[in-house]
XYZ file of C-alpha atoms in Angstrom:
656
model
C 0.000 0.000 0.000
C 1.535 3.326 -1.093
C -1.078 5.656 0.391
C -4.278 5.223 2.400
C -7.089 7.372 3.821
C -9.255 5.613 6.396
C -12.699 6.969 7.373
C -11.664 10.515 6.437
C -13.871 13.605 6.494
C -13.271 17.178 5.346
C -15.405 20.252 6.075
C -15.266 23.892 5.018
C -17.161 26.610 6.885
C -19.210 24.004 8.780
C -20.216 22.346 5.516
C -19.117 18.719 5.265
C -17.672 18.081 1.795
C -16.405 14.548 2.330
C -17.386 12.077 5.038
C -16.228 8.522 5.737
C -13.799 8.501 2.796
C -11.807 5.295 2.366
C -9.210 5.624 -0.370
C -6.132 3.595 -1.329
C -3.273 3.939 -3.816
C -1.603 0.610 -4.462
C 1.828 0.489 -6.096
C 1.700 1.947 -9.623
C -2.091 2.128 -10.025
C -3.611 4.607 -12.431
C -6.659 5.897 -10.555
C -9.547 8.056 -11.751
C -11.650 10.086 -9.322
C -15.076 10.767 -10.852
C -18.326 12.336 -9.719
C -20.608 15.305 -10.214
C -19.301 18.873 -10.183
C -19.068 20.028 -6.571
C -19.001 16.511 -5.096
C -15.519 16.918 -3.588
C -13.125 15.523 -6.230
C -10.674 18.429 -6.073
C -10.970 18.446 -2.262
C -9.841 14.810 -2.259
C -6.836 15.683 -4.460
C -5.896 18.506 -2.061
C -6.248 16.103 0.862
C -3.850 13.636 -0.787
C -1.383 16.444 -1.497
C -1.615 17.746 2.065
C -3.249 21.109 1.314
C -6.236 20.318 3.543
C -6.479 18.258 6.707
C -8.874 15.634 7.968
C -11.566 16.740 10.384
C -10.826 15.865 13.991
C -13.634 13.676 15.312
C -14.623 11.760 18.403
C -15.255 8.336 16.915
C -14.703 4.685 17.661
C -13.488 4.229 14.077
C -9.840 4.512 13.131
C -9.385 7.804 11.257
C -5.992 8.287 9.665
C -3.822 8.877 6.612
C -1.024 6.357 6.121
C 1.914 6.474 3.698
C 4.526 3.912 2.781
C 7.820 5.702 3.448
C 7.750 9.326 2.370
C 6.389 9.349 -1.204
C 6.900 12.465 -3.308
C 3.487 13.819 -4.319
C 3.246 16.102 -7.370
C 0.185 18.300 -7.952
C -0.321 21.041 -10.531
C -2.290 23.467 -8.375
C -1.385 26.829 -9.770
C 1.196 28.486 -11.989
C 3.965 30.040 -9.949
C 7.144 30.947 -11.809
C 9.677 32.737 -9.614
C 11.223 34.659 -12.479
C 9.098 35.260 -15.619
C 12.148 36.636 -17.422
C 13.840 33.210 -17.681
C 13.326 31.195 -20.836
C 11.088 28.169 -21.187
C 14.158 25.947 -21.447
C 15.791 27.435 -18.344
C 12.607 27.047 -16.303
C 11.917 23.443 -17.316
C 15.541 22.351 -16.888
C 15.380 23.369 -13.207
C 13.758 19.956 -12.742
C 17.033 18.316 -13.774
C 19.260 20.177 -11.289
C 19.584 17.117 -8.961
C 20.236 14.841 -11.944
C 22.858 17.254 -13.310
C 24.637 17.210 -9.936
C 24.597 13.412 -9.870
C 25.925 13.354 -13.429
C 28.896 15.520 -12.378
C 29.466 13.373 -9.287
C 29.461 10.256 -11.467
C 31.921 11.829 -13.884
C 34.174 12.778 -10.956
C 33.953 9.227 -9.580
C 34.875 7.831 -13.006
C 37.839 10.188 -13.196
C 38.958 9.121 -9.728
C 39.149 5.506 -10.902
C 42.053 6.453 -13.140
C 44.230 6.844 -10.026
C 42.350 4.712 -7.504
C 41.208 1.374 -8.896
C 40.661 -0.252 -5.506
C 37.770 -2.647 -4.955
C 36.101 -0.100 -2.699
C 36.280 2.668 -5.345
C 35.012 0.366 -8.106
C 32.133 -0.832 -5.899
C 31.205 2.760 -5.042
C 31.282 3.840 -8.699
C 29.279 0.788 -9.833
C 26.547 1.475 -7.268
C 26.399 5.167 -8.274
C 26.234 4.282 -11.972
C 23.496 1.664 -11.505
C 21.348 4.039 -9.471
C 21.926 6.837 -12.010
C 20.868 4.523 -14.826
C 17.839 3.238 -12.891
C 16.637 6.820 -12.316
C 16.857 7.648 -16.028
C 20.107 9.589 -15.860
C 21.177 8.567 -19.346
C 17.847 9.507 -20.858
C 16.550 12.659 -19.188
C 17.808 14.865 -22.019
C 15.899 12.791 -24.538
C 12.776 12.774 -22.386
C 12.944 16.560 -22.056
C 13.131 16.919 -25.832
C 10.250 14.485 -26.427
C 7.855 16.125 -23.963
C 8.630 19.674 -25.119
C 7.868 18.649 -28.715
C 4.736 16.717 -27.811
C 3.306 19.758 -26.020
C 3.773 21.783 -29.189
C 6.731 24.039 -28.319
C 9.185 24.747 -31.147
C 12.966 25.117 -30.923
C 12.563 28.891 -31.159
C 9.967 29.013 -28.367
C 12.321 27.234 -25.970
C 14.457 30.393 -25.957
C 11.530 32.763 -25.273
C 11.021 34.216 -21.776
C 8.059 32.897 -19.799
C 6.424 36.337 -19.782
C 5.803 36.101 -23.544
C 3.648 32.981 -23.261
C -0.146 33.010 -22.816
C -1.802 31.732 -19.661
C -2.679 28.451 -21.384
C 0.899 27.998 -22.576
C 2.256 28.723 -19.105
C -0.061 26.028 -17.743
C 1.455 23.606 -20.260
C 4.980 24.569 -19.157
C 4.096 23.947 -15.515
C 2.554 20.617 -16.566
C 5.774 19.648 -18.390
C 7.811 20.416 -15.252
C 5.481 18.233 -13.194
C 5.769 15.267 -15.580
C 9.558 15.522 -15.758
C 9.878 15.692 -11.958
C 8.426 12.135 -11.828
C 6.770 12.187 -8.378
C 5.844 8.885 -6.735
C 2.197 9.945 -6.837
C 1.286 12.134 -9.799
C -1.937 14.111 -9.183
C -3.675 15.610 -12.214
C -6.834 17.753 -12.186
C -8.441 17.889 -15.643
C -5.136 17.392 -17.513
C -6.735 17.266 -20.982
C -8.269 20.747 -20.725
C -6.836 22.967 -23.456
C -4.835 20.126 -25.050
C -5.457 19.153 -28.651
C -6.343 15.594 -29.598
C -2.831 14.657 -30.775
C -1.312 15.742 -27.462
C -4.074 13.997 -25.488
C -3.354 10.737 -27.330
C 0.351 11.068 -26.556
C -0.391 11.890 -22.882
C -2.572 8.782 -22.613
C 0.339 6.580 -23.647
C 2.782 8.448 -21.402
C 0.569 8.068 -18.305
C -0.306 4.450 -19.044
C 3.428 3.692 -19.046
C 4.302 6.034 -16.163
C 6.344 3.870 -13.760
C 4.672 5.263 -10.632
C 1.156 5.984 -9.349
C -1.256 8.427 -11.015
C -4.446 9.940 -9.550
C -6.489 11.902 -12.067
C -9.726 13.873 -12.060
C -11.121 14.108 -15.568
C -14.430 14.331 -17.391
C -12.835 13.011 -20.607
C -14.382 9.558 -20.855
C -12.183 8.260 -23.673
C -9.070 9.454 -21.830
C -10.176 7.599 -18.688
C -10.924 4.457 -20.680
C -7.438 4.525 -22.209
C -5.442 5.334 -19.051
C -6.888 4.193 -15.727
C -7.218 0.760 -14.153
C -9.127 1.830 -11.019
C -12.060 4.238 -10.598
C -13.175 5.881 -7.355
C -16.599 7.470 -7.533
C -17.452 10.213 -5.039
C -21.176 10.351 -4.455
C -23.054 11.686 -1.432
C -19.736 12.432 0.292
C -18.314 8.900 0.209
C -15.982 7.093 -2.187
C -16.557 3.696 -3.808
C -13.734 1.783 -5.490
C -14.268 -0.029 -8.815
C -11.590 -2.056 -10.646
C -11.121 -1.331 -14.363
C -11.519 1.729 -16.583
C -14.434 4.162 -16.858
C -16.622 1.964 -19.066
C -16.122 -0.959 -16.665
C -17.026 1.324 -13.767
C -20.307 2.334 -15.392
C -21.227 -1.287 -16.049
C -20.285 -2.355 -12.522
C -22.169 0.558 -10.978
C -25.342 -0.356 -12.837
C -24.912 -4.029 -11.962
C -24.314 -3.229 -8.286
C -27.319 -0.949 -8.136
C -29.576 -3.501 -9.820
C -28.328 -6.265 -7.502
C -28.781 -4.137 -4.381
C -32.262 -3.093 -5.499
C -33.160 -6.716 -6.315
C -31.918 -7.899 -2.898
C -33.725 -5.053 -1.145
C -37.019 -5.754 -2.927
C -36.683 -9.487 -2.216
C -36.128 -8.834 1.476
C -39.034 -6.393 1.660
C -41.211 -9.027 0.016
C -40.066 -11.631 2.531
C -40.641 -9.292 5.479
C -44.144 -8.555 4.199
C -44.834 -12.311 3.855
C -43.630 -13.063 7.375
C -45.557 -10.094 8.775
C -48.766 -11.380 7.161
C -48.255 -14.698 8.948
C -47.636 -12.909 12.243
C -50.714 -10.706 11.838
C -52.896 -13.679 10.854
C -51.933 -16.157 13.577
C -50.658 -14.131 16.572
C -54.049 -14.316 18.324
C -54.684 -17.997 17.610
C -53.545 -20.204 20.522
C -52.551 -23.107 18.284
C -50.494 -20.911 15.990
C -49.049 -18.370 18.416
C -45.652 -20.119 18.638
C -45.310 -20.104 14.862
C -46.299 -16.428 14.702
C -43.761 -15.682 17.431
C -40.965 -17.469 15.527
C -41.757 -15.484 12.369
C -41.714 -12.255 14.381
C -38.298 -13.203 15.777
C -37.096 -13.972 12.235
C -38.034 -10.439 11.170
C -36.305 -8.947 14.216
C -33.065 -10.860 13.648
C -32.995 -10.233 9.916
C -30.137 -8.032 8.713
C -32.164 -5.183 7.249
C -31.035 -3.988 3.849
C -31.331 -0.349 2.900
C -32.654 0.756 -0.454
C -29.662 1.831 -2.561
C -29.259 5.513 -3.292
C -30.371 6.333 -6.786
C -27.786 7.612 -9.213
C -27.209 11.334 -8.924
C -28.496 12.153 -12.389
C -29.655 15.715 -11.776
C -29.015 17.667 -14.919
C -30.282 20.439 -17.134
C -32.977 20.023 -19.789
C -34.729 22.138 -22.334
C -36.953 21.939 -25.378
C -34.850 23.998 -27.728
C -36.015 22.984 -31.167
C -35.650 25.883 -33.621
C -38.264 28.618 -33.653
C -38.222 28.525 -37.486
C -36.590 26.318 -40.088
C -33.777 27.271 -42.426
C -33.625 26.466 -46.103
C -31.792 23.321 -47.190
C -28.571 25.238 -47.959
C -27.372 26.624 -44.626
C -23.780 27.739 -45.240
C -21.333 27.985 -48.144
C -17.669 28.789 -47.375
C -15.384 29.458 -50.358
C -11.587 29.908 -50.100
C -11.979 31.641 -46.758
C -8.663 32.881 -45.351
C -8.974 33.207 -41.557
C -6.641 34.818 -39.061
C -5.671 38.084 -37.449
C -2.602 39.717 -38.998
C -1.816 36.719 -41.233
C -3.804 33.722 -42.538
C -3.888 30.686 -40.246
C -5.803 28.476 -42.652
C -7.714 28.431 -45.905
C -11.191 26.929 -45.552
C -13.863 25.726 -48.001
C -16.953 23.684 -47.188
C -20.735 23.666 -47.448
C -23.337 22.793 -44.836
C -26.853 21.473 -45.327
C -29.857 21.707 -43.006
C -29.640 19.269 -40.072
C -25.951 18.442 -40.510
C -23.691 18.402 -37.464
C -20.142 19.437 -38.294
C -17.398 18.651 -35.778
C -14.166 20.652 -36.151
C -10.884 19.029 -35.088
C -7.221 19.972 -35.156
C -4.236 21.107 -33.129
C -4.130 24.279 -31.052
C -3.368 27.504 -32.884
C -4.462 26.317 -36.344
C -7.593 28.469 -36.544
C -10.564 26.430 -35.301
C -11.898 29.064 -32.895
C -10.860 31.778 -35.349
C -13.106 30.182 -37.986
C -16.106 30.280 -35.633
C -15.426 33.923 -34.710
C -15.266 34.746 -38.426
C -18.525 32.948 -39.218
C -20.422 34.803 -36.473
C -19.034 38.170 -37.582
C -16.607 38.850 -34.733
C -13.614 38.735 -37.114
C -13.334 39.917 -40.708
C -12.080 37.355 -43.235
C -8.646 38.024 -44.727
C -9.793 36.694 -48.112
C -12.550 34.600 -49.653
C -16.167 34.615 -48.560
C -18.916 32.831 -46.679
C -22.686 33.030 -47.089
C -25.515 31.804 -44.894
C -28.794 30.620 -46.395
C -32.339 31.835 -45.730
C -33.916 32.228 -42.271
C -30.655 31.477 -40.439
C -30.700 32.385 -36.734
C -27.359 31.761 -35.015
C -26.765 30.815 -31.396
C -23.075 31.244 -30.518
C -21.173 29.872 -27.528
C -17.491 30.629 -27.038
C -14.899 29.505 -24.491
C -14.855 32.881 -22.722
C -18.435 32.494 -21.518
C -17.208 30.274 -18.670
C -14.913 33.148 -17.637
C -17.735 35.729 -17.655
C -17.558 38.124 -14.710
C -20.387 40.192 -13.227
C -21.735 41.250 -9.845
C -25.304 40.812 -11.079
C -27.428 37.946 -9.825
C -28.236 35.051 -12.111
C -31.845 36.206 -12.341
C -30.977 39.848 -13.133
C -28.392 38.804 -15.694
C -30.945 36.591 -17.423
C -33.610 39.306 -17.236
C -31.284 41.773 -18.964
C -31.478 39.605 -22.061
C -35.143 38.691 -21.730
C -36.808 41.739 -20.102
C -40.311 40.807 -21.278
C -40.431 37.593 -19.246
C -42.293 37.454 -15.955
C -40.361 36.338 -12.880
C -42.093 32.957 -13.034
C -41.193 32.507 -16.699
C -37.585 33.539 -16.082
C -37.224 31.224 -13.083
C -38.777 28.329 -14.992
C -36.252 28.824 -17.809
C -33.364 28.992 -15.329
C -34.744 26.036 -13.390
C -34.462 23.874 -16.488
C -30.709 24.523 -16.279
C -30.502 23.686 -12.557
C -30.768 27.219 -11.176
C -33.500 26.659 -8.620
C -34.568 28.239 -5.357
C -31.973 30.627 -3.944
C -29.523 29.748 -6.747
C -31.031 32.493 -8.920
C -29.864 35.118 -6.418
C -26.212 34.078 -6.578
C -23.826 36.633 -8.053
C -22.327 35.637 -11.403
C -18.838 35.944 -9.881
C -19.756 33.258 -7.340
C -20.621 30.660 -10.005
C -18.325 27.803 -10.971
C -17.129 27.380 -14.540
C -19.721 24.665 -15.097
C -22.533 26.861 -13.751
C -21.502 29.740 -16.035
C -21.573 27.365 -19.008
C -25.099 26.272 -18.074
C -26.241 29.888 -17.752
C -24.758 30.751 -21.148
C -26.463 27.763 -22.768
C -29.746 28.690 -21.106
C -29.624 32.194 -22.643
C -28.597 30.906 -26.063
C -31.183 28.145 -26.282
C -33.994 30.334 -24.932
C -33.820 32.203 -28.257
C -34.392 28.856 -30.077
C -31.835 29.392 -32.884
C -31.736 27.081 -35.888
C -27.940 27.120 -36.282
C -25.737 26.494 -33.255
C -22.070 27.521 -33.351
C -20.326 26.107 -30.271
C -16.666 26.445 -29.242
C -15.675 23.784 -26.669
C -19.126 23.650 -25.035
C -18.251 20.696 -22.758
C -15.326 22.373 -20.986
C -16.118 22.650 -17.255
C -18.992 20.158 -17.575
C -19.180 16.966 -15.567
C -19.853 13.676 -17.324
C -23.618 13.703 -16.700
C -23.752 17.223 -18.147
C -21.789 16.119 -21.217
C -24.095 13.161 -21.762
C -27.109 15.452 -21.453
C -25.735 17.918 -23.982
C -24.859 15.041 -26.334
C -28.434 13.822 -26.208
C -29.882 17.321 -26.709
C -27.649 18.064 -29.686
C -28.308 14.681 -31.307
C -32.051 15.403 -31.095
C -31.644 18.994 -32.310
C -33.372 19.337 -35.682
C -31.344 22.402 -36.679
C -27.762 22.647 -37.928
C -24.690 22.435 -35.716
C -21.069 23.601 -36.066
C -18.824 22.874 -33.095
C -15.192 22.704 -32.005
C -14.227 20.104 -29.413
C -11.206 18.170 -28.187
C -13.497 15.696 -26.420
C -13.273 12.689 -28.728
C -16.160 10.873 -27.067
C -18.395 13.920 -27.497
C -17.349 14.327 -31.151
C -17.989 10.643 -31.779
C -21.490 10.866 -30.326
C -22.619 14.092 -32.008
C -20.813 14.820 -35.306
C -21.906 13.303 -38.629
C -19.347 15.316 -40.636
C -15.807 16.457 -39.782
C -13.648 19.426 -40.732
C -10.024 18.709 -39.774
C -7.369 21.443 -39.554
C -3.831 20.341 -40.464
C -0.867 22.681 -41.042
C -2.616 25.550 -42.786
C -5.067 23.378 -44.716
C -8.423 21.803 -43.939
C -9.979 18.509 -44.959
C -13.715 17.885 -45.058
C -14.983 14.358 -44.370
C -18.531 13.205 -45.033
C -18.591 10.917 -41.988
C -18.168 10.941 -38.211
C -15.332 10.319 -35.787
C -15.335 6.512 -35.732
C -14.974 6.316 -39.515
C -12.276 9.002 -39.331
C -10.287 6.943 -36.813
C -10.668 3.835 -38.972
C -9.359 5.841 -41.945
C -6.294 6.979 -39.985
C -5.602 3.434 -38.811
C -5.863 2.072 -42.365
C -3.506 4.745 -43.684
C -1.051 4.059 -40.881
C -1.109 0.322 -41.623
C -0.582 0.925 -45.338
C 2.293 3.341 -44.748
C 3.908 1.275 -42.027
C 3.533 4.137 -39.554
C 3.523 2.493 -36.171
C 2.480 5.602 -34.270
C -1.261 4.989 -34.451
C -0.877 1.529 -32.992
C 1.922 2.483 -30.594
C 2.485 6.212 -30.073
C 5.332 5.392 -27.735
C 7.326 4.079 -30.709
C 8.055 7.711 -31.599
C 9.095 8.680 -28.125
C 5.663 8.825 -26.606
C 6.484 7.413 -23.205
C 9.671 7.021 -21.270
C 10.072 3.746 -19.485
C 11.181 3.311 -15.880
C 14.844 3.286 -16.775
C 14.333 6.284 -18.991
C 14.375 4.621 -22.392
C 11.667 5.112 -24.956
C 9.418 2.140 -25.658
C 10.551 0.176 -28.678
C 8.462 -0.903 -31.592
C 7.373 -4.530 -31.908
C 10.397 -5.810 -33.826
C 13.292 -5.285 -31.441
C 14.040 -4.228 -27.894
C 17.096 -2.447 -26.505
C 19.002 -4.398 -23.860
C 22.299 -2.995 -22.652
C 22.933 -1.208 -25.931
C 22.300 -4.330 -28.050
C 19.215 -5.289 -30.007
C 17.307 -8.280 -28.696
C 15.147 -9.642 -31.471
C 11.512 -10.312 -30.766
C 10.577 -14.018 -30.798
C 6.831 -14.351 -31.505
C 6.767 -18.109 -30.790
C 8.402 -17.705 -27.411
C 6.156 -14.769 -26.542
C 3.031 -16.743 -27.553
C 4.056 -19.698 -25.385
C 4.641 -17.387 -22.421
C 1.208 -15.765 -22.771
C -0.495 -19.166 -23.257
C 0.916 -20.271 -19.889
C -0.351 -17.057 -18.273
C -3.829 -17.578 -19.799
C -3.948 -21.178 -18.536
C -2.843 -20.149 -15.061
C -5.429 -17.330 -14.986
C -8.192 -19.765 -16.011
C -7.185 -22.231 -13.291
C -7.145 -19.519 -10.624
C -10.543 -18.258 -11.805
C -12.021 -21.761 -11.585
C -10.793 -22.169 -7.996
C -12.208 -18.785 -6.948
C -15.561 -19.422 -8.660
C -15.886 -22.766 -6.832
C -15.129 -20.993 -3.570
C -17.732 -18.330 -4.410
C -20.410 -20.977 -5.063
C -19.575 -22.623 -1.741
C -19.854 -19.323 0.133
C -23.239 -18.587 -1.462
C -24.490 -22.025 -0.387
C -23.147 -21.404 3.101
C -25.081 -18.145 3.226
C -28.292 -20.161 2.896
C -27.603 -22.550 5.787
C -30.549 -22.451 8.215
C -28.373 -22.248 11.349
C -26.897 -18.949 10.153
C -30.147 -17.168 9.388
C -30.448 -15.750 12.872
C -26.762 -14.865 13.225
C -26.196 -11.310 12.137
C -22.432 -11.455 12.622
C -22.008 -14.710 10.695
C -24.145 -13.582 7.750
C -22.276 -10.288 7.621
C -18.944 -12.123 7.700
C -19.917 -14.465 4.845
C -21.377 -11.648 2.746
C -18.158 -9.683 3.231
C -16.160 -12.659 1.958
C -18.492 -12.958 -1.043
C -18.167 -9.259 -1.923
C -14.368 -9.358 -1.664
C -14.160 -12.541 -3.732
C -16.488 -11.156 -6.417
C -14.243 -8.091 -6.717
C -11.184 -10.353 -7.053
C -12.911 -12.452 -9.713
C -13.883 -9.352 -11.678
C -10.271 -8.107 -11.623
C -9.013 -11.593 -12.603
C -11.529 -11.720 -15.462
C -10.258 -8.413 -16.805
C -6.680 -9.722 -16.594
C -7.690 -12.944 -18.381
C -9.462 -10.974 -21.123
C -6.391 -8.772 -21.638
C -4.117 -11.828 -21.882
C -6.534 -13.565 -24.265
C -6.590 -10.482 -26.474
C -2.778 -10.417 -26.553
C -2.802 -14.067 -27.578
C -5.318 -13.417 -30.343
C -3.193 -10.550 -31.684
C -0.114 -12.786 -31.776
C -2.004 -15.554 -33.572
C -3.564 -13.243 -36.155
């Protein structure tokens, strides 16, 4: 166990945020913390980092935080550069100061061997060299270069002072420093925000291969599916652990809920049956003993509680267009977009009801295109024309940064002054501003709340063309799923920019992809686009799509980049990959996994039979003990099944 919280609670201003939190980090686990906005995810990260403390309580339960040794915990909380005049390279290379010192010490020790070749000196040098190698000392320069490139910084930008970078770029620089520092527990809060898809894909591979523990809060479902192997859900102030990635968590959560509800309903049915017997025979002398035994059975029964329903509170609205457009909605012809110079040249057409997703790296002109189409920027060349009856609803990224001292209600009323208070509050209520929420100042709202308010105002006008720039930023997963559903059902036309691949996959039926000053229009959605990229990669022999680490995507524990499938580096020599030997090794692992599963499933069946033994039915402690064993064993079996499936898939890939 690397880190553990036992029965923890955290409160702010007499408001309990977390209560009875049990949380563990085991070895090199990649852990996701998920839950609704405001549930306490960031509070948990701060607790792990040591920024907040556990509540002090009088309790019979053990309340503590335990750590194995003194693990280094890294957390990107805020940007704090001591000297903004230093260059990007100088700032990032501060991380390597200890490694640079060790490098010089190693060089000095090597030099000393020229005059002192005693056994003691050789042993000392060998130990220093091995430790240096183990910690990535021979590879940190390469890793620095890889990460800088992957985050989109050019050779020229490395020499620029920090003060010349935007806030988003400075966040990236701080993120790079955190990754290169390689803490024992890496804590990340929404790491994919403001990263383009290419960088997100690289980061997925890097984190999956990170040799230490990772704890991440993210609403990017595809990212979580590709990175994590454990999910903790925070709901109603407590945390529940689920093995597997996000999709597995959702399946398990539904299964657990259905099982708990089934067990609860079955017990309620049994209690009602026994109570009917008691009520019917308690006053009959010949049956009173039987009635009494049934009454005792009810009393001694371990009462199950109805499971809490999923927290699915979300916004909703009927926002079908007020009027329809013509069939031809938008024609863009040789449109040069940019500020002082063209970023891209764009041409495409859009028909009624089409949903165009716009993809591409940062800085290529995606948001600039939207600003141009809604008239906020003048085109540098070319033209665009909207069709008949077009009414545009525009959402941009800055709306979540909107600042005002007005209340939510007054701010909404400013845009819709003809509405009655009831009408205004009903509209706001559909977007989860209920009760006293409408009297909150705008400046007090979270980013997610500001996004909801902006969407409420836009959709209240019932436009027939929606132009949305990163609408899911700051939204929790339930909010994203809600917006996905609303946009899929929207009968109007949609143009949107997003780096959320899951969202794009669900909503877009056409794609406009920005690449190095050009754009490509595809008459299909994201899944087909991915299949196209994979086919092209296979045809060209480009291994990056199958293994991004082959191009330096992830640095291994000893600092080396992962090798492609053909060869592996071992001590400076190439060790050739033997598919037959590898297949035999995996076959043995599959067989062993199957045997272990069979043993555990037999044990599970035995425990379930034991649970039904008549002599235990009145023993609360025994039933609880057996049920605890069953729950633990079922969790083990689920984890073993996932391991077996992964091994089986590896075997299939080798045999194909």
